[in-house]
Amino acid sequence: MIKVSSSPHVHSRQNTQSIMLFVILALCPSAIWGVFVFGLRALVVLAISIASSVAAEYALNLISKEKTLWDLTAVLTGLLIGMNMSPAVPLGIPVLASVFAIAVVKWTFGGVGCNWMNPALGGRVFVFFSFSSAMSRFVLPSALGNADAVSSATTLSFAKTALSSGEFIGQNSLQILQTQLYPVSRFAESLSNSTGINAYTIDAFFGLQGGCIGEVSALLLILGGLFLIATKVITWHIPVVYAASYALLNWVFGGLPYGTGLFSGLVIDPLLRGGFLLGAIFMATDYVTTPVTRKGQVIFACGCGLFTFILRSFGSLAEGVSLAIIIMNIVTPTIDRYVRPKKFGYVKPVKGGAK
């Protein structure tokens, strides 16, 4: 007797728990580095974010009788929220962000697989607009000297402040003025002298810059992304196209706000700043909130690149990655509606063929 079961007929060994575990492992080097350069305060922020997220998930499991606590989605959400926080943030803010992410963004819309945007992004954006001043205070890595909180002490916000104050300066002048922001490491300074690469770019790549806990080391984030691609948890399409589209737009039009004209913008440096790599690799690739087809994912990534460029270059805020991804999360159902996968067994009719 032939038994016919419902789809899917081809199963993968991966499940939600294993996928979340791989993503957590990929994030661990960046999180550990953040604790190393910012101190134990960063560890406290990460621990509180994860604990609050898990506690909210547990409480909602008790109410709904669901058993989703052990799929590690809450742990990943809390980890991402903590990594998107400054070490100097008041401890109540990551608690509020985690609870909002789980209770509102995730469970209000049905729980695992039903949320329309990434819960960690939703929680982060919620507290950012609610506590903008507290969310804009950063500390310097201990290797750069003073580790006290510094208001808006990132190169992104530094450039935005210069533009908003009417100081339209050229790109080279911006790199020179960055020396007024905070010192560079001795390693970056020596490597810059021998290679000609900007010392701030070197520190941003290796992870010695002001910012949120998990976004400061571009190198470790890239290695985490390569690990996810190698284990087939994600594909290269969204992060690569996202980075390429943003870099292209920044090269062509990025010089306009500084008065340097077309084709004069920086290409590599903006990719290493702020939360770009953390968002492009670990948030824009979320299964639930991104298109299902490869073509749809490319469209999604191009949209993320476009909105990131617009928000960073012409918006009032220094950062724009989180909002850009959320905007494209809203567009995802439309992309899926018009960019559909090819039907199994479908053969395109030949024009002029026999009827």
Short mmCIF file of N, CA, C and O in Angstrom, two decimals, residues 35 49 59 67 127 140 150 219 227 230 235 241 261 267 281 295 298 306 330 347:
data_model
loop_
_atom_site.label_atom_id
_atom_site.label_comp_id
_atom_site.label_asym_id
_atom_site.label_seq_id
_atom_site.Cartn_x
_atom_site.Cartn_y
_atom_site.Cartn_z
N VAL A 35 33.32 41.86 25.42
CA VAL A 35 33.57 41.78 26.86
C VAL A 35 35.04 42.04 27.15
O VAL A 35 35.40 42.72 28.12
N SER A 49 20.36 40.87 29.20
CA SER A 49 19.55 40.81 27.98
C SER A 49 19.06 39.39 27.73
O SER A 49 17.88 39.16 27.43
N ALA A 59 7.58 32.88 30.70
CA ALA A 59 6.28 33.34 31.20
C ALA A 59 5.19 33.15 30.16
O ALA A 59 4.08 32.70 30.47
N LYS A 67 5.69 25.00 24.17
CA LYS A 67 6.99 24.53 24.65
C LYS A 67 8.08 24.98 23.68
O LYS A 67 8.67 24.19 22.95
N VAL A 127 13.65 50.73 22.18
CA VAL A 127 14.34 51.44 23.26
C VAL A 127 15.20 52.58 22.73
O VAL A 127 15.46 53.55 23.46
N LEU A 140 34.98 53.78 25.30
CA LEU A 140 36.12 53.43 24.45
C LEU A 140 36.72 52.11 24.89
O LEU A 140 36.71 51.79 26.08
N VAL A 150 31.42 58.23 26.84
CA VAL A 150 31.57 59.42 26.01
C VAL A 150 30.31 59.56 25.16
O VAL A 150 29.89 58.62 24.51
N LEU A 219 36.19 41.99 11.72
CA LEU A 219 36.85 40.72 11.41
C LEU A 219 36.08 39.54 11.99
O LEU A 219 35.80 38.56 11.30
N PHE A 227 31.25 31.23 8.78
CA PHE A 227 30.89 29.98 9.46
C PHE A 227 29.45 29.60 9.15
O PHE A 227 29.15 28.42 8.88
N ALA A 230 29.29 28.38 5.57
CA ALA A 230 29.91 27.07 5.44
C ALA A 230 29.01 25.96 5.99
O ALA A 230 28.98 24.85 5.44
N THR A 235 22.78 31.74 3.27
CA THR A 235 23.50 31.81 1.99
C THR A 235 24.15 33.18 1.88
O THR A 235 23.86 34.09 2.66
N VAL A 241 25.03 41.00 -1.26
CA VAL A 241 24.32 41.99 -2.08
C VAL A 241 24.02 43.24 -1.26
O VAL A 241 24.10 44.37 -1.78
N GLY A 261 31.15 65.92 -4.55
CA GLY A 261 30.62 65.50 -5.84
C GLY A 261 30.43 64.00 -5.96
O GLY A 261 30.61 63.24 -5.01
N VAL A 267 34.16 53.61 0.27
CA VAL A 267 33.57 52.32 -0.08
C VAL A 267 33.67 51.32 1.07
O VAL A 267 32.67 50.79 1.54
N ILE A 281 24.69 40.49 8.37
CA ILE A 281 24.98 39.05 8.45
C ILE A 281 24.01 38.32 9.36
O ILE A 281 23.54 37.21 9.03
N LYS A 295 15.89 35.27 -5.90
CA LYS A 295 15.65 36.56 -6.56
C LYS A 295 15.02 37.55 -5.58
O LYS A 295 15.39 38.72 -5.53
N VAL A 298 17.66 38.90 -3.22
CA VAL A 298 18.51 39.91 -3.85
C VAL A 298 17.79 41.26 -3.86
O VAL A 298 18.39 42.31 -3.55
N LEU A 306 19.83 50.39 -0.12
CA LEU A 306 19.31 51.71 -0.50
C LEU A 306 18.87 52.50 0.73
O LEU A 306 19.26 53.67 0.91
N ILE A 330 8.90 44.87 6.16
CA ILE A 330 7.52 45.23 5.83
C ILE A 330 7.23 44.90 4.36
O ILE A 330 6.12 44.47 4.01
N VAL A 347 6.97 23.38 -17.23
CA VAL A 347 7.79 23.55 -18.43
C VAL A 347 7.27 24.75 -19.20
O VAL A 347 6.10 24.82 -19.54
#
